[in-house]
Amino acid sequence: MAIIKQAQRQTLGQLIGANNPIVTVPDDSQRQYAWTKKEVDVFWTDIEKFKESRESGRESSAEYFIGPVVTITADSKQGRSLLDGQQRLTTSTILIAAIRDTLWSMKSPEGISSANNIQRDYIARKSGRKEPMEYFLVLSLFDRDFFRDHIQDWNETLGECPKIEKPGRPSHRLILDAYGNFRLKIANHLQKFPDDEKRLDYLDSLRECLINGLVFVEIQTPSSGDANEVFETINSRGKDLSTVDLVRNFLMEKSRGEHEKSRVNDAWRSLLDGFDRREEIEKFLRHFWVSKHGDVKSHSLYATIRKDLSGHFDKRPQVYGVGAFSAELEGAAGRYADLINGSTGDVEFDAALSEIKAMNADALYPLLLSASGEYQYSQLQDLVKASISYYVRWTVVGRRESTLLEENVFSAAKELARGGHLGEVLSKVFGWIPDDETFKSDFLEASIPKQSQARYLLARMEQHLRNEKDIREEVVLGDGKVHVDNIYPQKPSKELKLDDHDDWVSRLGNLTLLAGKKNQSLSNLSFPEKAHMYSGSALLISSQTSIDELWDGQNGEWRLDGIKARQAQLAEYALEVWPNGSRWT
């Protein structure tokens, strides 16, 4: 059970103000800055409501409790090490900086003086002209320099930070987004006031609410182990986005010396530098674990990792330690980034990866991650193509329960990770692919409401038609290049609307591709008005697949038989594009 020295009330000014112990996010714990626009907007709204309520004079509105922070305050250490509360303290500092910069931009003597006072009292200061800068909040190595460069190292003469370092990590961009968000919100609010006097009053009142009104409970612990236990308890009730941070804290806790801690930090640098969004890091961690151990749900991922790795790390003698796990994680992160970005360097393999991305077929990544750890990409062509056929026939067109596909794919990944032979795994994948009769039956009735999946299916069939005619141009799947068009429109005129409109509008036989971005007004034109768009299209899926059969020109109405017939025509192409397992056996 964790030891808690004390829990005491602290205002924001008491946590990060001058003459208080410096708050430091230690390098061996915590995560990088992670608040998105959603969290920043909620924070601002809460502050605004609190400010209005506080100014009403009600005693109950004098303070706004914003939550606990967990610190290590050992007697032998100067300052406070922050284990939980980084997001709130960092965001509060960013808002204070936005107030500072807004005051300075007013160019009045009072505004500039107030800006300088805010900088010295709550962000950073020098005790002497030749002394180093003293920062009241010190972030961890992942964000420390960038935060100083853009928020804390403020020049009182110029009224700005140097901003030398460019954003290189997702957290860097989020810091800039939060700052820009606050500046815009403050500017919009200041427009309500008729003169600078009122604007200065508002900014001073906002500063005072933050510094003296925001209240935390600081939970002080004597050691990192105690702090980690409190941190986990608090975050166990939070959202799953804390999983990556909890895993890192756990690895630091289990590290035997600085060398292993360094290996953990190296692995985390790879994660932060290798992915554009935090969600990708979360997804990678789960897929990495699944690729080695089989299925585990996101909500239980951390508990599973901790239990399993603790069994290894606590063994005497230790065979598999933190360093080995971190090295595996780092190596897998690089391969995973190549998989999701289609940047392996193998042209044919990358083309298949672009199909997986177009379908959002994330369930296939653990298998490919596991296989890529044992085999060259050139050896995995059959595996990736068979996996795509399986996914299309089972999930996209067949609309079958995805759980069974995931169980199969994840078990195959685990088999490869534990020394299974690629040929044996391939045979299993071939056997899972629905046969031609089943696939054709599914295809004839298929509706594809998801635009991304419909675009993928149609584009692959377009490429098939081009290959048959020896046309070498590739079909570009990217947004803005081609769009999915509902031949029988999504919003037909009242007199032409089919009785079972919803049953037919997304049928594959009613879908095609047209060049450029979708124009809704053109899409809802009557068939005679846009027939030339199909017949004159350079895309074969539109010009050579009997689209004219969908319209009865003599009676001026839509033909359901035409949709069925075109869907049957497309089904024959689909059997070739996404073959069954016998193609490879």
Coordinates of C-alpha atoms in Angstrom, one line a residue:
M1 CA 0.0 0.0 0.0
A2 CA 1.3 3.4 -1.0
I3 CA 2.6 5.8 1.7
I4 CA 1.2 9.3 1.6
K5 CA 3.0 11.9 3.6
Q6 CA 0.2 14.4 3.4
A7 CA -2.6 15.8 1.2
Q8 CA -2.9 19.5 1.2
R9 CA -4.8 22.2 -0.6
Q10 CA -2.8 24.2 -3.1
T11 CA -3.8 27.0 -5.4
L12 CA -2.2 27.2 -8.8
G13 CA -0.1 30.1 -7.6
Q14 CA 1.2 28.0 -4.8
L15 CA 2.2 25.1 -7.1
I16 CA 3.9 27.1 -9.9
G17 CA 4.5 30.5 -8.5
A18 CA 7.8 32.2 -7.7
N19 CA 9.4 31.4 -4.3
N20 CA 7.8 28.0 -4.3
P21 CA 9.6 24.7 -4.9
I22 CA 10.0 24.1 -8.6
V23 CA 7.7 21.4 -10.0
T24 CA 9.5 19.0 -12.3
V25 CA 8.1 16.2 -14.5
P26 CA 10.8 13.5 -14.0
D27 CA 12.3 11.9 -17.1
D28 CA 11.6 8.4 -15.8
S29 CA 7.8 8.8 -15.6
Q30 CA 4.8 10.6 -16.9
R31 CA 3.7 11.2 -20.4
Q32 CA 4.2 14.0 -22.9
Y33 CA 1.5 16.7 -23.3
A34 CA -1.7 15.1 -24.6
W35 CA -4.6 17.5 -24.3
T36 CA -6.5 18.0 -27.6
K37 CA -8.8 20.8 -28.5
K38 CA -11.6 18.9 -26.8
E39 CA -10.0 19.0 -23.4
V40 CA -8.7 22.5 -23.8
D41 CA -12.2 23.8 -24.8
V42 CA -13.7 22.1 -21.7
F43 CA -11.0 23.6 -19.5
W44 CA -11.6 27.1 -20.9
T45 CA -15.4 26.8 -20.5
D46 CA -15.0 25.7 -16.9
I47 CA -12.7 28.7 -16.2
E48 CA -15.1 31.1 -17.8
K49 CA -18.0 29.8 -15.8
F50 CA -16.0 29.8 -12.6
K51 CA -14.9 33.4 -13.3
E52 CA -18.4 34.6 -13.8
S53 CA -19.6 32.8 -10.7
R54 CA -16.7 34.0 -8.6
E55 CA -17.3 37.6 -9.5
S56 CA -20.9 37.3 -8.4
G57 CA -19.6 37.3 -4.8
R58 CA -21.1 34.0 -3.7
E59 CA -18.9 32.4 -1.1
S60 CA -19.4 29.0 -2.5
S61 CA -17.8 30.2 -5.8
A62 CA -14.6 31.4 -4.3
E63 CA -12.6 28.4 -5.4
Y64 CA -12.6 25.9 -8.3
F65 CA -11.3 22.4 -7.4
I66 CA -9.6 21.1 -10.5
G67 CA -8.4 17.7 -9.1
P68 CA -5.5 16.0 -7.4
V69 CA -1.8 16.2 -8.3
V70 CA 0.7 13.5 -7.1
T71 CA 4.2 14.6 -6.2
I72 CA 7.3 13.0 -4.8
T73 CA 8.6 15.2 -2.0
A74 CA 11.4 13.3 -0.3
D75 CA 13.2 15.2 2.4
S76 CA 16.5 14.8 0.5
K77 CA 15.3 16.4 -2.7
Q78 CA 14.8 20.0 -3.7
G79 CA 11.6 20.9 -5.4
R80 CA 8.7 18.5 -6.2
S81 CA 8.6 15.7 -8.8
L82 CA 5.2 15.6 -10.5
L83 CA 3.7 12.1 -11.1
D84 CA 0.2 13.1 -11.9
G85 CA -1.3 16.5 -12.9
Q86 CA 1.0 17.4 -15.7
Q87 CA -1.8 18.0 -18.2
R88 CA -3.6 20.5 -16.0
L89 CA -0.5 22.3 -14.8
T90 CA 0.9 22.5 -18.4
T91 CA -2.4 23.8 -19.8
S92 CA -2.7 26.3 -17.0
T93 CA 0.8 27.6 -17.8
I94 CA -0.1 27.9 -21.5
L95 CA -3.2 29.9 -20.6
I96 CA -1.1 32.2 -18.3
A97 CA 1.3 32.7 -21.2
A98 CA -1.5 33.5 -23.6
I99 CA -2.7 36.2 -21.1
R100 CA 0.9 37.5 -20.8
D101 CA 1.3 37.8 -24.6
T102 CA -2.2 39.4 -25.0
L103 CA -1.3 42.0 -22.4
W104 CA 2.0 42.8 -24.0
S105 CA 0.4 43.1 -27.5
M106 CA -1.8 46.0 -26.2
K107 CA 1.4 48.1 -26.2
S108 CA 0.3 50.2 -23.3
P109 CA 2.8 50.8 -20.4
E110 CA 0.4 49.1 -18.0
G111 CA -0.1 46.1 -20.3
I112 CA 3.6 45.6 -20.8
S113 CA 4.3 45.9 -17.1
S114 CA 1.6 43.4 -16.2
A115 CA 2.9 41.0 -18.9
N116 CA 6.4 41.2 -17.4
N117 CA 5.1 40.6 -13.9
I118 CA 3.2 37.5 -15.0
Q119 CA 6.3 36.1 -16.7
R120 CA 8.4 36.6 -13.6
D121 CA 5.9 35.5 -11.0
Y122 CA 4.3 32.4 -12.6
I123 CA 6.3 31.2 -15.6
A124 CA 10.1 31.8 -15.4
R125 CA 12.6 34.4 -14.2
K126 CA 16.3 35.2 -13.7
S127 CA 17.6 36.0 -10.2
G128 CA 20.4 37.9 -11.8
R129 CA 21.4 39.2 -15.2
K130 CA 24.0 36.5 -15.7
E131 CA 22.1 33.8 -13.9
P132 CA 20.4 30.9 -15.8
M133 CA 16.6 31.0 -16.3
E134 CA 14.6 29.5 -13.5
Y135 CA 11.5 27.7 -14.8
F136 CA 8.6 27.1 -12.3
L137 CA 7.3 24.1 -14.3
V138 CA 9.9 21.8 -15.9
L139 CA 8.5 19.2 -18.3
S140 CA 10.1 15.9 -19.1
L141 CA 12.7 15.4 -21.8
F142 CA 10.1 14.8 -24.5
D143 CA 8.6 18.3 -24.3
R144 CA 11.0 20.3 -22.1
D145 CA 13.0 22.2 -24.7
F146 CA 10.1 22.8 -27.0
F147 CA 7.9 24.1 -24.1
R148 CA 10.7 26.5 -23.1
D149 CA 11.3 27.7 -26.6
H150 CA 7.6 28.5 -27.3
I151 CA 6.1 29.3 -23.9
Q152 CA 8.6 30.0 -21.2
D153 CA 11.7 31.7 -22.7
W154 CA 10.0 35.0 -23.1
N155 CA 11.9 38.1 -24.1
E156 CA 10.5 41.1 -22.1
T157 CA 11.9 43.6 -24.6
L158 CA 10.4 41.9 -27.7
G159 CA 7.3 40.4 -26.0
E160 CA 7.8 37.0 -27.6
C161 CA 9.5 33.6 -27.3
P162 CA 12.4 32.6 -29.7
K163 CA 10.4 29.8 -31.2
I164 CA 13.5 28.3 -32.8
E165 CA 12.6 24.6 -32.5
K166 CA 10.0 23.3 -34.9
P167 CA 7.3 20.9 -33.7
G168 CA 8.6 17.4 -34.2
R169 CA 6.2 15.3 -32.0
P170 CA 2.4 15.1 -31.6
S171 CA 2.8 16.7 -28.2
H172 CA 4.6 19.7 -29.6
R173 CA 1.7 20.4 -32.0
L174 CA -0.8 20.0 -29.2
I175 CA 1.1 22.6 -27.2
L176 CA 0.9 25.1 -30.1
D177 CA -2.7 24.2 -30.7
A178 CA -3.6 24.9 -27.0
Y179 CA -1.8 28.2 -27.0
G180 CA -3.4 29.4 -30.3
N181 CA -6.8 28.2 -29.0
F182 CA -6.4 30.3 -25.9
R183 CA -5.2 33.4 -27.7
L184 CA -8.2 33.2 -30.1
K185 CA -10.7 32.8 -27.2
I186 CA -9.2 35.7 -25.3
A187 CA -9.2 37.9 -28.4
N188 CA -12.8 37.1 -29.2
H189 CA -13.8 37.9 -25.6
L190 CA -11.9 41.2 -25.6
Q191 CA -13.9 42.4 -28.6
K192 CA -16.9 42.9 -26.2
F193 CA -15.2 45.7 -24.4
P194 CA -15.2 49.3 -25.6
D195 CA -11.7 50.4 -24.4
D196 CA -8.3 49.1 -23.2
E197 CA -9.2 49.9 -19.6
K198 CA -12.0 47.3 -19.6
R199 CA -9.8 44.9 -21.5
L200 CA -7.0 45.2 -18.9
D201 CA -9.6 44.7 -16.1
Y202 CA -10.8 41.5 -17.8
L203 CA -7.3 40.1 -18.3
D204 CA -6.3 40.9 -14.7
S205 CA -9.5 39.3 -13.4
L206 CA -8.8 36.2 -15.5
R207 CA -5.2 36.0 -14.2
E208 CA -6.4 36.3 -10.6
C209 CA -9.0 33.6 -11.0
L210 CA -6.4 31.2 -12.3
I211 CA -3.7 32.0 -9.8
N212 CA -5.8 32.2 -6.7
G213 CA -9.0 30.5 -7.6
L214 CA -7.9 27.2 -9.1
V215 CA -7.3 24.7 -6.3
F216 CA -5.6 21.4 -6.3
V217 CA -5.1 18.7 -3.7
E218 CA -1.4 17.9 -3.7
I219 CA -0.9 14.3 -2.6
Q220 CA 2.7 14.1 -1.4
T221 CA 4.5 10.8 -1.4
P222 CA 8.1 9.9 -0.2
S223 CA 9.2 7.8 -3.2
S224 CA 8.5 7.0 -6.9
G225 CA 7.1 3.6 -6.0
D226 CA 4.5 5.2 -3.7
A227 CA 3.7 7.9 -6.3
N228 CA 3.3 5.3 -9.1
E229 CA 0.8 3.3 -7.0
V230 CA -1.3 6.4 -6.3
F231 CA -1.0 7.5 -10.0
E232 CA -2.2 4.1 -11.2
T233 CA -5.1 4.1 -8.7
I234 CA -6.2 7.5 -9.9
N235 CA -5.9 6.6 -13.6
S236 CA -7.5 3.2 -13.3
R237 CA -10.8 4.9 -13.4
G238 CA -9.8 7.2 -16.3
K239 CA -9.9 6.6 -20.0
D240 CA -7.8 4.0 -21.8
L241 CA -5.6 6.7 -23.3
S242 CA -3.5 6.5 -20.1
T243 CA -2.3 2.9 -21.0
V244 CA 0.9 4.0 -22.7
D245 CA 1.8 6.2 -19.8
L246 CA 1.1 3.5 -17.2
V247 CA 3.2 1.0 -19.1
R248 CA 6.1 3.5 -19.2
N249 CA 5.8 4.2 -15.5
F250 CA 5.7 0.4 -14.8
L251 CA 8.9 -0.2 -16.9
M252 CA 10.7 2.6 -15.1
E253 CA 9.6 1.2 -11.8
K254 CA 11.0 -2.2 -12.8
S255 CA 14.2 -0.9 -14.3
R256 CA 17.4 -2.1 -12.7
G257 CA 19.7 0.9 -13.0
E258 CA 20.2 3.8 -15.3
H259 CA 21.0 1.6 -18.3
E260 CA 17.5 0.0 -18.4
K261 CA 15.9 3.4 -17.8
S262 CA 17.8 4.7 -20.8
R263 CA 16.5 1.8 -22.9
V264 CA 12.9 2.6 -21.9
N265 CA 13.4 6.3 -22.9
D266 CA 15.0 5.3 -26.2
A267 CA 11.9 3.1 -26.9
W268 CA 9.6 6.0 -26.0
R269 CA 11.4 8.4 -28.2
S270 CA 10.8 6.0 -31.1
L271 CA 7.1 5.9 -30.3
L272 CA 6.8 9.7 -30.0
D273 CA 8.9 10.4 -33.1
G274 CA 7.5 7.6 -35.2
F275 CA 3.8 8.4 -35.1
D276 CA 1.9 11.5 -35.9
R277 CA -1.0 11.0 -33.5
R278 CA -1.2 9.8 -29.9
E279 CA -4.0 7.4 -31.0
E280 CA -1.6 5.6 -33.3
I281 CA 0.8 5.0 -30.3
E282 CA -2.1 3.5 -28.3
K283 CA -3.1 1.3 -31.2
F284 CA 0.5 0.2 -31.8
L285 CA 1.0 -0.9 -28.2
R286 CA -2.1 -3.1 -28.3
H287 CA -1.2 -4.5 -31.7
F288 CA 2.4 -5.2 -30.5
W289 CA 1.1 -7.1 -27.5
V290 CA -1.5 -9.0 -29.6
S291 CA 1.1 -9.9 -32.2
K292 CA 3.1 -11.8 -29.5
H293 CA 0.4 -13.0 -27.1
G294 CA -2.9 -13.1 -28.9
D295 CA -6.1 -11.1 -28.3
V296 CA -6.4 -8.7 -25.4
K297 CA -9.0 -5.9 -25.2
S298 CA -7.9 -2.3 -24.8
H299 CA -9.6 -1.8 -21.4
S300 CA -7.5 -4.7 -19.9
L301 CA -4.3 -4.1 -21.8
Y302 CA -2.3 -2.5 -19.1
A303 CA -3.3 -5.0 -16.4
T304 CA -2.4 -7.8 -18.7
I305 CA 1.0 -6.4 -19.6
R306 CA 1.8 -5.6 -16.0
K307 CA 0.9 -9.1 -14.8
D308 CA 2.7 -10.9 -17.6
L309 CA 5.9 -8.8 -17.5
S310 CA 6.1 -8.8 -13.7
G311 CA 6.3 -12.6 -13.8
H312 CA 9.4 -12.3 -16.1
F313 CA 11.0 -9.2 -14.4
D314 CA 10.7 -10.6 -10.9
K315 CA 12.3 -14.0 -11.6
R316 CA 15.6 -14.8 -10.0
P317 CA 17.7 -15.2 -12.0
Q318 CA 16.1 -12.8 -14.5
V319 CA 16.1 -14.1 -18.1
Y320 CA 13.9 -11.5 -19.7
G321 CA 14.2 -8.0 -18.4
V322 CA 13.1 -4.4 -19.0
G323 CA 15.9 -3.8 -21.5
A324 CA 15.0 -6.7 -23.6
F325 CA 11.3 -5.8 -23.7
S326 CA 12.1 -2.1 -24.5
A327 CA 14.4 -3.2 -27.4
E328 CA 11.6 -5.4 -28.8
L329 CA 9.1 -2.5 -28.5
E330 CA 11.5 -0.1 -30.2
G331 CA 12.2 -2.4 -33.1
A332 CA 8.5 -3.2 -33.6
A333 CA 7.6 0.5 -33.5
G334 CA 9.7 1.1 -36.6
R335 CA 8.2 -1.8 -38.5
Y336 CA 4.7 -0.8 -37.4
A337 CA 5.1 2.7 -38.6
D338 CA 6.2 1.4 -42.0
L339 CA 3.2 -0.9 -42.1
I340 CA 0.6 1.8 -41.4
N341 CA 2.3 4.3 -43.7
G342 CA 3.0 1.9 -46.5
S343 CA 6.7 2.8 -46.4
T344 CA 8.5 -0.6 -46.3
G345 CA 10.4 0.1 -49.5
D346 CA 8.9 -3.0 -51.2
V347 CA 6.7 -1.5 -54.0
E348 CA 4.3 -4.5 -54.3
F349 CA 4.0 -5.0 -50.5
D350 CA 3.4 -1.2 -50.0
A351 CA 0.6 -1.3 -52.6
A352 CA -1.1 -4.0 -50.6
L353 CA -0.6 -2.0 -47.4
S354 CA -2.4 1.0 -49.1
E355 CA -5.4 -1.3 -49.6
I356 CA -5.5 -2.2 -45.9
K357 CA -5.3 1.5 -45.0
A358 CA -8.1 2.4 -47.5
M359 CA -10.4 -0.2 -45.8
N360 CA -9.4 0.7 -42.3
A361 CA -8.6 -3.0 -41.9
D362 CA -6.6 -2.5 -38.6
A363 CA -7.2 -6.1 -37.5
L364 CA -4.6 -7.3 -40.1
Y365 CA -1.7 -5.3 -38.6
P366 CA -0.8 -7.6 -35.7
L367 CA -0.4 -10.5 -38.1
L368 CA 1.8 -8.5 -40.5
L369 CA 3.8 -7.0 -37.5
S370 CA 4.5 -10.5 -36.2
A371 CA 5.4 -11.9 -39.7
S372 CA 7.7 -8.9 -40.5
G373 CA 9.7 -9.7 -37.4
E374 CA 10.7 -13.1 -38.8
Y375 CA 10.5 -12.7 -42.6
Q376 CA 11.5 -10.3 -45.4
Y377 CA 8.6 -8.3 -46.9
S378 CA 9.2 -9.9 -50.2
Q379 CA 8.4 -13.3 -48.6
L380 CA 5.0 -12.0 -47.3
Q381 CA 3.3 -11.1 -50.5
D382 CA 0.9 -14.1 -50.4
L383 CA 0.2 -13.5 -46.7
V384 CA -0.8 -9.9 -47.2
K385 CA -2.9 -10.5 -50.3
A386 CA -4.7 -13.5 -48.8
S387 CA -5.4 -11.5 -45.6
I388 CA -6.9 -8.8 -47.8
S389 CA -9.1 -11.3 -49.6
Y390 CA -10.2 -12.8 -46.2
Y391 CA -11.0 -9.3 -44.9
V392 CA -13.0 -8.2 -47.9
R393 CA -14.9 -11.5 -48.3
W394 CA -15.6 -11.9 -44.6
T395 CA -16.1 -8.3 -43.3
V396 CA -16.5 -5.7 -45.9
V397 CA -18.8 -7.6 -48.3
G398 CA -20.0 -10.5 -46.1
R399 CA -20.8 -8.2 -43.1
R400 CA -20.0 -11.2 -40.8
E401 CA -19.1 -10.8 -37.2
S402 CA -15.6 -9.4 -37.1
T403 CA -14.8 -11.0 -33.7
L404 CA -14.1 -14.4 -35.3
L405 CA -11.8 -12.9 -38.0
E406 CA -9.9 -11.1 -35.3
E407 CA -9.6 -14.2 -33.2
N408 CA -8.2 -16.1 -36.2
V409 CA -5.8 -13.4 -37.3
F410 CA -4.5 -12.8 -33.8
S411 CA -4.0 -16.5 -33.1
A412 CA -2.0 -16.7 -36.4
A413 CA 0.2 -13.7 -35.3
K414 CA 0.8 -15.4 -32.0
E415 CA 1.8 -18.7 -33.7
L416 CA 4.3 -16.9 -35.9
A417 CA 5.8 -15.0 -32.9
R418 CA 6.3 -18.3 -31.1
G419 CA 8.2 -20.0 -34.0
G420 CA 5.4 -21.2 -36.2
H421 CA 6.2 -21.7 -39.9
L422 CA 4.9 -19.2 -42.4
G423 CA 3.6 -21.9 -44.8
E424 CA 1.4 -23.4 -42.0
V425 CA 0.0 -20.0 -41.1
L426 CA -0.7 -19.3 -44.8
S427 CA -2.6 -22.5 -45.2
K428 CA -4.8 -21.5 -42.3
V429 CA -5.5 -18.1 -43.8
F430 CA -6.4 -19.7 -47.1
G431 CA -8.9 -22.0 -45.4
W432 CA -10.6 -19.0 -43.6
I433 CA -11.4 -17.2 -46.9
P434 CA -15.1 -17.7 -47.8
D435 CA -15.5 -19.7 -51.0
D436 CA -16.6 -18.3 -54.3
E437 CA -20.2 -19.4 -54.0
T438 CA -20.6 -17.7 -50.6
F439 CA -18.8 -14.6 -51.7
K440 CA -20.8 -14.2 -54.8
S441 CA -24.0 -14.6 -52.9
D442 CA -22.9 -12.0 -50.4
F443 CA -21.8 -9.6 -53.1
L444 CA -25.1 -9.8 -55.0
E445 CA -26.9 -8.4 -51.9
A446 CA -24.2 -6.1 -50.6
S447 CA -24.8 -2.5 -49.6
I448 CA -21.7 -0.5 -48.7
P449 CA -22.7 2.7 -46.8
K450 CA -19.1 3.5 -45.8
Q451 CA -17.6 5.8 -48.4
S452 CA -14.0 4.7 -47.7
Q453 CA -14.9 1.1 -48.2
A454 CA -17.0 1.7 -51.3
R455 CA -14.3 3.8 -52.9
Y456 CA -11.7 1.0 -52.2
L457 CA -13.9 -1.7 -53.7
L458 CA -14.7 0.3 -56.8
A459 CA -11.2 1.5 -57.3
R460 CA -9.8 -2.1 -57.1
M461 CA -12.3 -3.3 -59.7
E462 CA -11.4 -0.3 -61.8
Q463 CA -7.8 -1.4 -61.7
H464 CA -8.8 -4.9 -62.7
L465 CA -10.7 -3.6 -65.7
R466 CA -7.6 -1.5 -66.7
N467 CA -5.3 -4.5 -66.3
E468 CA -7.6 -6.5 -68.6
K469 CA -7.3 -3.8 -71.3
D470 CA -3.6 -3.3 -70.6
I471 CA -4.0 0.3 -69.4
R472 CA -1.1 1.0 -67.2
E473 CA -2.4 4.1 -65.4
E474 CA -3.0 3.6 -61.6
V475 CA -6.2 4.6 -59.9
V476 CA -5.6 7.1 -57.2
L477 CA -7.6 6.4 -54.0
G478 CA -6.8 9.7 -52.3
D479 CA -9.5 12.2 -51.3
G480 CA -10.2 14.7 -54.1
K481 CA -9.0 12.5 -56.9
V482 CA -12.1 10.3 -57.2
H483 CA -15.4 10.1 -55.4
V484 CA -18.2 7.6 -54.9
D485 CA -21.3 8.5 -56.8
N486 CA -24.8 7.0 -56.2
I487 CA -26.2 6.6 -59.6
Y488 CA -29.8 6.4 -58.3
P489 CA -29.2 9.5 -56.1
Q490 CA -29.3 9.8 -52.3
K491 CA -31.8 12.6 -52.6
P492 CA -34.0 11.9 -55.6
S493 CA -37.0 14.0 -56.5
K494 CA -40.2 12.9 -54.7
E495 CA -41.8 11.5 -57.8
L496 CA -38.8 9.3 -58.6
K497 CA -38.0 8.0 -55.1
L498 CA -38.1 4.3 -54.8
D499 CA -40.3 2.7 -52.2
D500 CA -37.4 0.9 -50.6
H501 CA -35.0 3.8 -51.0
D502 CA -32.7 2.9 -48.2
D503 CA -32.3 -0.7 -49.4
W504 CA -31.1 0.3 -52.8
V505 CA -29.2 3.6 -52.6
S506 CA -26.0 2.0 -51.2
R507 CA -26.1 -1.2 -53.2
L508 CA -22.8 -1.9 -55.0
G509 CA -24.7 -2.1 -58.3
N510 CA -25.8 1.5 -57.7
L511 CA -22.3 2.9 -56.9
T512 CA -19.6 4.1 -59.2
L513 CA -16.6 6.4 -59.3
L514 CA -16.3 9.8 -60.9
A515 CA -13.2 12.1 -61.0
G516 CA -12.8 15.0 -58.6
K517 CA -14.5 15.9 -55.4
K518 CA -18.2 15.1 -54.9
N519 CA -20.6 17.9 -55.8
Q520 CA -23.8 17.2 -54.1
S521 CA -25.9 19.3 -56.4
L522 CA -24.6 17.4 -59.5
S523 CA -25.0 14.1 -57.7
N524 CA -28.7 14.6 -57.2
L525 CA -29.4 15.5 -60.8
S526 CA -31.8 13.3 -62.8
F527 CA -30.2 10.5 -64.8
P528 CA -30.7 12.1 -68.2
E529 CA -29.0 15.2 -66.9
K530 CA -25.8 13.4 -65.8
A531 CA -25.7 10.4 -68.2
H532 CA -22.9 12.0 -70.1
M533 CA -20.8 12.1 -66.9
Y534 CA -20.8 8.3 -67.0
S535 CA -20.5 7.5 -70.7
G536 CA -17.8 10.1 -71.1
S537 CA -15.8 9.2 -68.0
A538 CA -12.2 8.0 -68.3
L539 CA -13.0 5.6 -65.5
L540 CA -14.0 2.2 -66.9
I541 CA -16.1 1.4 -63.8
S542 CA -18.4 4.2 -65.0
S543 CA -18.2 4.1 -68.8
Q544 CA -18.2 0.3 -69.4
T545 CA -20.4 -1.3 -66.7
S546 CA -23.9 -0.9 -68.0
I547 CA -24.9 2.1 -66.0
D548 CA -27.4 3.1 -68.6
E549 CA -29.4 -0.1 -67.7
L550 CA -30.4 1.5 -64.4
W551 CA -32.6 4.1 -66.1
D552 CA -35.8 3.3 -68.1
G553 CA -35.8 6.2 -70.5
Q554 CA -39.1 5.2 -72.1
N555 CA -41.0 5.4 -68.8
G556 CA -38.8 7.9 -67.1
E557 CA -38.1 5.8 -64.0
W558 CA -35.4 3.8 -62.2
R559 CA -35.0 0.1 -62.9
L560 CA -34.2 -2.1 -59.9
D561 CA -33.4 -4.9 -62.3
G562 CA -30.7 -2.7 -63.8
I563 CA -29.1 -2.3 -60.3
K564 CA -29.2 -6.1 -59.8
A565 CA -27.8 -6.8 -63.2
R566 CA -24.9 -4.4 -62.8
Q567 CA -24.2 -5.8 -59.3
A568 CA -24.0 -9.3 -60.8
Q569 CA -21.5 -7.9 -63.4
L570 CA -19.4 -6.4 -60.7
A571 CA -19.5 -9.7 -58.7
E572 CA -17.7 -11.5 -61.5
Y573 CA -14.9 -8.9 -61.4
A574 CA -14.8 -9.2 -57.6
L575 CA -14.2 -13.0 -57.7
E576 CA -11.0 -12.2 -59.7
V577 CA -9.8 -9.2 -57.6
W578 CA -10.2 -11.0 -54.2
P579 CA -9.7 -14.7 -54.9
N580 CA -10.4 -17.6 -52.6
G581 CA -7.7 -19.7 -51.0
S582 CA -7.4 -22.1 -53.9
R583 CA -5.6 -19.3 -55.9
W584 CA -2.5 -19.9 -53.7
T585 CA -2.8 -23.7 -53.2

